[in-house]
PDB file of C-alpha atoms in Angstrom:
ATOM      1  CA  GLY A 299       0.357   0.136  -0.168  1.00 54.00           C
ATOM      2  CA  GLN A 300       0.932   3.680  -0.105  1.00 68.00           C
ATOM      3  CA  ASN A 301       1.844   5.396   3.207  1.00 88.00           C
ATOM      4  CA  ILE A 302       2.831   8.432   4.424  1.00 93.00           C
ATOM      5  CA  ASP A 303       3.187   9.007   8.530  1.00 95.00           C
ATOM      6  CA  GLN A 304       3.994  11.901  10.359  1.00 96.00           C
ATOM      7  CA  PRO A 305       3.091  12.847  13.992  1.00 97.00           C
ATOM      8  CA  THR A 306      -0.340  14.536  14.442  1.00 95.00           C
ATOM      9  CA  GLU A 307       0.755  17.287  16.686  1.00 97.00           C
ATOM     10  CA  MET A 308       3.877  18.631  18.167  1.00 98.00           C
ATOM     11  CA  THR A 309       4.577  21.653  20.488  1.00 97.00           C
ATOM     12  CA  ALA A 310       7.880  23.413  20.917  1.00 97.00           C
ATOM     13  CA  THR A 311       9.101  26.729  22.587  1.00 97.00           C
ATOM     14  CA  GLU A 312      10.012  30.044  20.892  1.00 97.00           C
ATOM     15  CA  GLY A 313      13.780  29.792  19.959  1.00 97.00           C
ATOM     16  CA  ALA A 314      13.916  26.271  20.016  1.00 97.00           C
ATOM     17  CA  ILE A 315      14.919  23.430  17.077  1.00 97.00           C
ATOM     18  CA  VAL A 316      12.156  20.971  16.106  1.00 98.00           C
ATOM     19  CA  GLN A 317      12.271  18.014  14.127  1.00 98.00           C
ATOM     20  CA  ILE A 318       9.060  16.464  12.374  1.00 98.00           C
ATOM     21  CA  ASN A 319       9.523  13.131  10.757  1.00 98.00           C
ATOM     22  CA  CYS A 320       7.760  11.744   7.901  1.00 98.00           C
ATOM     23  CA  THR A 321       7.912   8.181   6.624  1.00 97.00           C
ATOM     24  CA  TYR A 322       6.890   6.909   3.516  1.00 96.00           C
ATOM     25  CA  GLN A 323       5.946   3.610   1.377  1.00 93.00           C
ATOM     26  CA  THR A 324       5.053   4.186  -1.829  1.00 86.00           C
ATOM     27  CA  SER A 325       5.238   2.205  -5.121  1.00 83.00           C
ATOM     28  CA  GLY A 326       7.734   4.395  -6.516  1.00 85.00           C
ATOM     29  CA  PHE A 327       9.651   7.765  -5.813  1.00 90.00           C
ATOM     30  CA  ASN A 328      10.316  11.204  -7.703  1.00 88.00           C
ATOM     31  CA  GLY A 329      11.150  13.123  -4.973  1.00 92.00           C
ATOM     32  CA  LEU A 330       9.464  14.446  -1.548  1.00 95.00           C
ATOM     33  CA  PHE A 331       7.962  17.569  -0.490  1.00 95.00           C
ATOM     34  CA  TRP A 332       7.440  19.729   2.393  1.00 97.00           C
ATOM     35  CA  TYR A 333       4.893  22.580   2.582  1.00 97.00           C
ATOM     36  CA  GLN A 334       3.704  24.845   5.167  1.00 97.00           C
ATOM     37  CA  GLN A 335      -0.168  25.531   5.741  1.00 96.00           C
ATOM     38  CA  HIS A 336      -1.397  28.192   8.195  1.00 95.00           C
ATOM     39  CA  ALA A 337      -4.697  27.533   9.775  1.00 91.00           C
ATOM     40  CA  GLY A 338      -7.473  28.647   7.116  1.00 87.00           C
ATOM     41  CA  GLU A 339      -4.940  29.098   4.329  1.00 90.00           C
ATOM     42  CA  ALA A 340      -3.477  27.403   1.325  1.00 91.00           C
ATOM     43  CA  PRO A 341      -0.106  25.229   1.566  1.00 94.00           C
ATOM     44  CA  THR A 342       2.907  26.734   0.395  1.00 94.00           C
ATOM     45  CA  PHE A 343       5.925  25.092  -0.932  1.00 94.00           C
ATOM     46  CA  LEU A 344       8.889  24.760   1.748  1.00 95.00           C
ATOM     47  CA  SER A 345      11.345  22.460   0.274  1.00 94.00           C
ATOM     48  CA  TYR A 346      12.002  19.547  -2.009  1.00 93.00           C
ATOM     49  CA  ASN A 347      14.326  16.419  -1.821  1.00 94.00           C
ATOM     50  CA  VAL A 348      15.120  13.837  -4.579  1.00 92.00           C
ATOM     51  CA  LEU A 349      18.519  12.767  -3.848  1.00 93.00           C
ATOM     52  CA  ASP A 350      19.855  11.629  -0.151  1.00 96.00           C
ATOM     53  CA  GLY A 351      21.277  14.167   2.343  1.00 96.00           C
ATOM     54  CA  LEU A 352      20.522  17.566   3.855  1.00 96.00           C
ATOM     55  CA  GLU A 353      19.093  20.625   1.955  1.00 93.00           C
ATOM     56  CA  GLU A 354      19.493  23.704   3.913  1.00 93.00           C
ATOM     57  CA  LYS A 355      16.993  26.898   3.590  1.00 89.00           C
ATOM     58  CA  GLY A 356      17.705  29.573   5.883  1.00 94.00           C
ATOM     59  CA  ARG A 357      15.933  28.590   9.125  1.00 96.00           C
ATOM     60  CA  PHE A 358      14.745  25.318   7.473  1.00 96.00           C
ATOM     61  CA  SER A 359      16.358  22.229   6.646  1.00 97.00           C
ATOM     62  CA  SER A 360      14.867  18.985   5.198  1.00 97.00           C
ATOM     63  CA  PHE A 361      16.672  15.602   5.087  1.00 98.00           C
ATOM     64  CA  LEU A 362      15.927  12.205   3.084  1.00 97.00           C
ATOM     65  CA  SER A 363      16.893   8.683   3.296  1.00 97.00           C
ATOM     66  CA  ARG A 364      15.486   7.039   0.381  1.00 95.00           C
ATOM     67  CA  SER A 365      16.731   3.495   1.505  1.00 95.00           C
ATOM     68  CA  LYS A 366      15.048   4.155   4.813  1.00 96.00           C
ATOM     69  CA  GLY A 367      11.690   6.054   3.376  1.00 96.00           C
ATOM     70  CA  TYR A 368      12.179   8.793   5.950  1.00 97.00           C
ATOM     71  CA  SER A 369      12.528  12.350   5.760  1.00 98.00           C
ATOM     72  CA  TYR A 370      12.446  14.826   8.412  1.00 98.00           C
ATOM     73  CA  LEU A 371      12.067  18.654   8.537  1.00 98.00           C
ATOM     74  CA  LEU A 372      14.086  20.735  10.734  1.00 98.00           C
ATOM     75  CA  LEU A 373      13.075  24.201  11.904  1.00 97.00           C
ATOM     76  CA  LYS A 374      15.753  26.345  13.795  1.00 97.00           C
ATOM     77  CA  GLU A 375      15.151  29.348  15.815  1.00 97.00           C
ATOM     78  CA  LEU A 376      11.607  28.796  16.198  1.00 98.00           C
ATOM     79  CA  GLN A 377       9.303  31.870  15.967  1.00 97.00           C
ATOM     80  CA  MET A 378       5.646  32.259  16.762  1.00 97.00           C
ATOM     81  CA  LYS A 379       4.489  32.388  13.120  1.00 97.00           C
ATOM     82  CA  ASP A 380       5.840  28.610  12.348  1.00 98.00           C
ATOM     83  CA  SER A 381       2.873  27.854  14.369  1.00 98.00           C
ATOM     84  CA  ALA A 382       0.951  26.124  11.388  1.00 97.00           C
ATOM     85  CA  SER A 383       0.743  22.473   9.819  1.00 97.00           C
ATOM     86  CA  TYR A 384       3.632  20.868   7.969  1.00 98.00           C
ATOM     87  CA  LEU A 385       2.665  18.735   5.323  1.00 97.00           C
ATOM     88  CA  CYS A 386       4.878  16.048   4.087  1.00 96.00           C
ATOM     89  CA  ALA A 387       4.079  14.780   0.278  1.00 94.00           C
ATOM     90  CA  VAL A 388       6.039  12.053  -1.970  1.00 93.00           C
ATOM     91  CA  LYS A 389       5.723  12.168  -5.793  1.00 88.00           C
ATOM     92  CA  ASP A 390       5.257   8.692  -7.398  1.00 83.00           C
ATOM     93  CA  ASN A 391       2.976   8.596 -10.115  1.00 78.00           C
ATOM     94  CA  ASP A 392       0.880  11.360  -8.629  1.00 80.00           C
ATOM     95  CA  MET A 393       1.397  13.593  -5.457  1.00 84.00           C
ATOM     96  CA  ARG A 394       0.349  11.826  -2.296  1.00 88.00           C
ATOM     97  CA  PHE A 395       0.235  13.737   1.192  1.00 92.00           C
ATOM     98  CA  GLY A 396       0.383  13.001   4.726  1.00 93.00           C
ATOM     99  CA  ALA A 397      -2.415  14.143   6.910  1.00 93.00           C
ATOM    100  CA  GLY A 398      -0.026  16.882   8.296  1.00 95.00           C
ATOM    101  CA  THR A 399       1.887  17.744  11.713  1.00 97.00           C
ATOM    102  CA  ARG A 400       0.449  20.686  13.486  1.00 97.00           C
ATOM    103  CA  LEU A 401       2.647  22.411  15.181  1.00 98.00           C
ATOM    104  CA  THR A 402       2.199  24.843  17.958  1.00 98.00           C
ATOM    105  CA  VAL A 403       4.993  27.247  19.273  1.00 98.00           C
ATOM    106  CA  LYS A 404       4.743  28.478  22.606  1.00 97.00           C
ATOM    107  CA  PRO A 405       6.425  31.627  24.043  1.00 95.00           C
TER     108      PRO A 405
ATOM    109  CA  ASP B 207       4.153  35.475  -8.596  1.00 68.00           C
ATOM    110  CA  VAL B 208       2.067  32.659  -9.044  1.00 64.00           C
ATOM    111  CA  LYS B 209      -1.426  33.163  -8.652  1.00 90.00           C
ATOM    112  CA  VAL B 210      -3.886  30.730  -8.084  1.00 95.00           C
ATOM    113  CA  THR B 211      -7.542  31.609  -7.491  1.00 95.00           C
ATOM    114  CA  GLN B 212     -10.902  29.863  -6.506  1.00 95.00           C
ATOM    115  CA  SER B 213     -14.285  31.040  -7.324  1.00 90.00           C
ATOM    116  CA  SER B 214     -15.405  31.151  -3.613  1.00 91.00           C
ATOM    117  CA  ARG B 215     -14.022  31.007  -0.120  1.00 93.00           C
ATOM    118  CA  TYR B 216     -17.374  29.302   1.297  1.00 96.00           C
ATOM    119  CA  LEU B 217     -20.289  27.797  -0.362  1.00 97.00           C
ATOM    120  CA  VAL B 218     -23.403  26.155   1.206  1.00 97.00           C
ATOM    121  CA  LYS B 219     -25.417  23.918  -1.018  1.00 97.00           C
ATOM    122  CA  ARG B 220     -28.106  21.627  -0.747  1.00 97.00           C
ATOM    123  CA  THR B 221     -28.019  18.000  -1.184  1.00 98.00           C
ATOM    124  CA  GLY B 222     -28.613  16.704  -4.762  1.00 97.00           C
ATOM    125  CA  GLU B 223     -27.546  20.110  -6.080  1.00 97.00           C
ATOM    126  CA  LYS B 224     -25.103  20.552  -8.795  1.00 97.00           C
ATOM    127  CA  VAL B 225     -22.082  22.173  -7.710  1.00 97.00           C
ATOM    128  CA  PHE B 226     -19.293  23.916  -9.682  1.00 97.00           C
ATOM    129  CA  LEU B 227     -15.981  25.052  -8.409  1.00 97.00           C
ATOM    130  CA  GLU B 228     -13.980  26.719 -10.732  1.00 97.00           C
ATOM    131  CA  CYS B 229     -10.093  27.456 -10.274  1.00 97.00           C
ATOM    132  CA  VAL B 230      -7.945  29.985 -12.551  1.00 97.00           C
ATOM    133  CA  GLN B 231      -4.260  30.214 -12.417  1.00 96.00           C
ATOM    134  CA  ASP B 232      -2.109  32.922 -14.009  1.00 94.00           C
ATOM    135  CA  MET B 233       1.109  31.221 -14.716  1.00 90.00           C
ATOM    136  CA  ASP B 234       0.745  29.328 -17.905  1.00 91.00           C
ATOM    137  CA  HIS B 235       1.099  25.824 -15.926  1.00 92.00           C
ATOM    138  CA  GLU B 236       0.218  22.573 -17.806  1.00 91.00           C
ATOM    139  CA  ASN B 237      -0.814  20.775 -15.000  1.00 92.00           C
ATOM    140  CA  MET B 238      -3.633  21.546 -12.596  1.00 94.00           C
ATOM    141  CA  PHE B 239      -5.367  19.483  -9.373  1.00 95.00           C
ATOM    142  CA  TRP B 240      -8.163  19.413  -7.250  1.00 97.00           C
ATOM    143  CA  TYR B 241      -7.701  18.082  -3.771  1.00 97.00           C
ATOM    144  CA  ARG B 242     -10.203  17.839  -0.710  1.00 97.00           C
ATOM    145  CA  GLN B 243      -8.705  18.045   2.604  1.00 95.00           C
ATOM    146  CA  ASP B 244     -10.334  16.650   5.656  1.00 93.00           C
ATOM    147  CA  PRO B 245      -9.164  16.600   9.256  1.00 87.00           C
ATOM    148  CA  GLY B 246      -7.138  13.541  10.125  1.00 84.00           C
ATOM    149  CA  LEU B 247      -6.824  12.509   6.189  1.00 87.00           C
ATOM    150  CA  GLY B 248      -4.683  15.126   4.504  1.00 86.00           C
ATOM    151  CA  LEU B 249      -5.100  15.926   0.735  1.00 92.00           C
ATOM    152  CA  ARG B 250      -6.603  13.508  -1.417  1.00 94.00           C
ATOM    153  CA  LEU B 251      -6.188  13.870  -5.061  1.00 93.00           C
ATOM    154  CA  ILE B 252      -9.725  13.918  -6.840  1.00 96.00           C
ATOM    155  CA  TYR B 253      -8.529  14.647 -10.451  1.00 96.00           C
ATOM    156  CA  PHE B 254      -5.692  16.367 -12.354  1.00 93.00           C
ATOM    157  CA  SER B 255      -5.254  17.460 -15.954  1.00 94.00           C
ATOM    158  CA  TYR B 256      -1.723  17.989 -17.337  1.00 90.00           C
ATOM    159  CA  ASP B 257      -3.081  19.547 -20.838  1.00 90.00           C
ATOM    160  CA  VAL B 258      -6.244  21.049 -21.962  1.00 93.00           C
ATOM    161  CA  LYS B 259      -9.260  18.478 -22.400  1.00 91.00           C
ATOM    162  CA  MET B 260      -7.201  16.026 -20.662  1.00 92.00           C
ATOM    163  CA  LYS B 261      -8.135  14.665 -17.143  1.00 94.00           C
ATOM    164  CA  GLU B 262      -6.936  11.633 -15.007  1.00 92.00           C
ATOM    165  CA  LYS B 263      -8.680  10.188 -11.924  1.00 93.00           C
ATOM    166  CA  GLY B 264      -6.940  10.562  -8.823  1.00 92.00           C
ATOM    167  CA  ASP B 265      -7.753   8.545  -5.764  1.00 90.00           C
ATOM    168  CA  ILE B 266     -11.279   9.655  -5.182  1.00 94.00           C
ATOM    169  CA  PRO B 267     -12.920  10.740  -8.049  1.00 96.00           C
ATOM    170  CA  GLU B 268     -16.527   9.194  -7.463  1.00 96.00           C
ATOM    171  CA  GLY B 269     -19.248  11.481  -7.508  1.00 96.00           C
ATOM    172  CA  TYR B 270     -17.100  14.150  -9.200  1.00 98.00           C
ATOM    173  CA  SER B 271     -16.182  15.230 -12.821  1.00 97.00           C
ATOM    174  CA  VAL B 272     -13.744  17.855 -13.950  1.00 97.00           C
ATOM    175  CA  SER B 273     -13.763  19.978 -16.749  1.00 97.00           C
ATOM    176  CA  ARG B 274     -10.635  21.736 -18.635  1.00 97.00           C
ATOM    177  CA  GLU B 275     -11.594  23.827 -21.852  1.00 96.00           C
ATOM    178  CA  LYS B 276      -8.692  26.292 -21.416  1.00 96.00           C
ATOM    179  CA  LYS B 277      -5.390  26.148 -20.039  1.00 95.00           C
ATOM    180  CA  GLU B 278      -5.552  28.581 -17.118  1.00 96.00           C
ATOM    181  CA  ARG B 279      -8.995  27.246 -15.895  1.00 97.00           C
ATOM    182  CA  PHE B 280      -9.776  23.614 -13.971  1.00 97.00           C
ATOM    183  CA  SER B 281     -13.397  23.169 -12.913  1.00 97.00           C
ATOM    184  CA  LEU B 282     -14.441  20.493 -10.330  1.00 98.00           C
ATOM    185  CA  ILE B 283     -17.990  19.695 -10.628  1.00 98.00           C
ATOM    186  CA  LEU B 284     -20.176  17.584  -8.066  1.00 97.00           C
ATOM    187  CA  GLU B 285     -23.031  16.111  -9.832  1.00 94.00           C
ATOM    188  CA  SER B 286     -25.429  15.705  -7.223  1.00 97.00           C
ATOM    189  CA  ALA B 287     -24.056  17.028  -3.889  1.00 97.00           C
ATOM    190  CA  SER B 288     -23.937  14.716  -0.853  1.00 97.00           C
ATOM    191  CA  THR B 289     -23.281  15.349   2.835  1.00 97.00           C
ATOM    192  CA  ASN B 290     -20.215  13.452   2.559  1.00 96.00           C
ATOM    193  CA  GLN B 291     -18.798  15.952   0.113  1.00 98.00           C
ATOM    194  CA  THR B 292     -18.654  18.387   2.808  1.00 98.00           C
ATOM    195  CA  SER B 293     -15.023  19.416   2.532  1.00 97.00           C
ATOM    196  CA  MET B 294     -12.253  22.195   2.047  1.00 96.00           C
ATOM    197  CA  TYR B 295     -11.526  21.858  -1.728  1.00 97.00           C
ATOM    198  CA  LEU B 296      -7.955  22.930  -2.935  1.00 97.00           C
ATOM    199  CA  CYS B 297      -7.237  23.771  -6.301  1.00 97.00           C
ATOM    200  CA  ALA B 298      -3.175  23.602  -7.320  1.00 95.00           C
ATOM    201  CA  SER B 299      -1.037  24.090 -10.370  1.00 94.00           C
ATOM    202  CA  SER B 300       2.640  23.426 -11.471  1.00 91.00           C
ATOM    203  CA  LEU B 301       4.552  23.114 -14.392  1.00 87.00           C
ATOM    204  CA  TRP B 302       4.893  20.003 -16.641  1.00 77.00           C
ATOM    205  CA  GLN B 303       6.712  16.982 -14.934  1.00 68.00           C
ATOM    206  CA  GLY B 304       8.562  15.717 -17.528  1.00 66.00           C
ATOM    207  CA  VAL B 305      10.951  12.588 -17.101  1.00 61.00           C
ATOM    208  CA  GLY B 306      13.394  13.367 -14.517  1.00 58.00           C
ATOM    209  CA  PHE B 307      11.732  16.541 -13.694  1.00 63.00           C
ATOM    210  CA  THR B 308       8.967  17.431 -10.626  1.00 71.00           C
ATOM    211  CA  TYR B 309       7.980  20.880  -9.633  1.00 82.00           C
ATOM    212  CA  GLU B 310       6.091  22.113  -6.692  1.00 87.00           C
ATOM    213  CA  GLN B 311       2.784  22.600  -6.727  1.00 91.00           C
ATOM    214  CA  TYR B 312       1.057  26.107  -5.991  1.00 93.00           C
ATOM    215  CA  PHE B 313      -2.358  25.991  -4.049  1.00 95.00           C
ATOM    216  CA  GLY B 314      -5.026  28.127  -3.939  1.00 95.00           C
ATOM    217  CA  PRO B 315      -6.801  29.453  -1.215  1.00 93.00           C
ATOM    218  CA  GLY B 316      -9.447  26.910  -0.933  1.00 95.00           C
ATOM    219  CA  THR B 317     -13.366  26.539  -1.009  1.00 96.00           C
ATOM    220  CA  ARG B 318     -15.147  25.124   2.086  1.00 96.00           C
ATOM    221  CA  LEU B 319     -17.936  23.482   0.920  1.00 97.00           C
ATOM    222  CA  THR B 320     -20.940  22.606   3.105  1.00 98.00           C
ATOM    223  CA  VAL B 321     -23.575  20.418   1.832  1.00 98.00           C
ATOM    224  CA  THR B 322     -26.899  20.422   3.900  1.00 97.00           C
TER     225      THR B 322
END
């Protein structure tokens, strides 16, 4: 079957670091995406990994291990505005999304 | 900036009505998608289109149809709305994904549809 699993909710403190994990089992693989979605808004693109390793983009980094079917999104120097849902999505023939991780950043 | 717009933010319809959701993108993207988003289930693909007049079923096409007469416009049609189609509907677009290329999707703001 096709599964994309990520934790439902996470809480972290402003200024801290948080890691959101995503594991996947899909029939094919053409890349993994992370999207951010604030409540009531559209998802917006954060990162894309197609090769193993770490991609860094400012305060956000994303890691991929294709052999393990595993990715994580790392958020550093957390800010209150980072409170949002984070969606992991895998492209095989279609784009398949996980249910999302709702991150709450507390002061 | 890529812009994807949807015809309504909120819509209330009655069971059995025919419902049209419109999506327009202004970046000349080949691919367009319709998803529904429900709590705990994430985004599920209903239909997508990779060219004018072309359409492909996604994971949950039952009860829906689509139309793409122009490149910039992709319509989702609920032939006879039912209460289990109450959901948030998101439209997205992306550049054509050729072999070895995958592009991110740009999403519209969503339409929250309530069927009573």
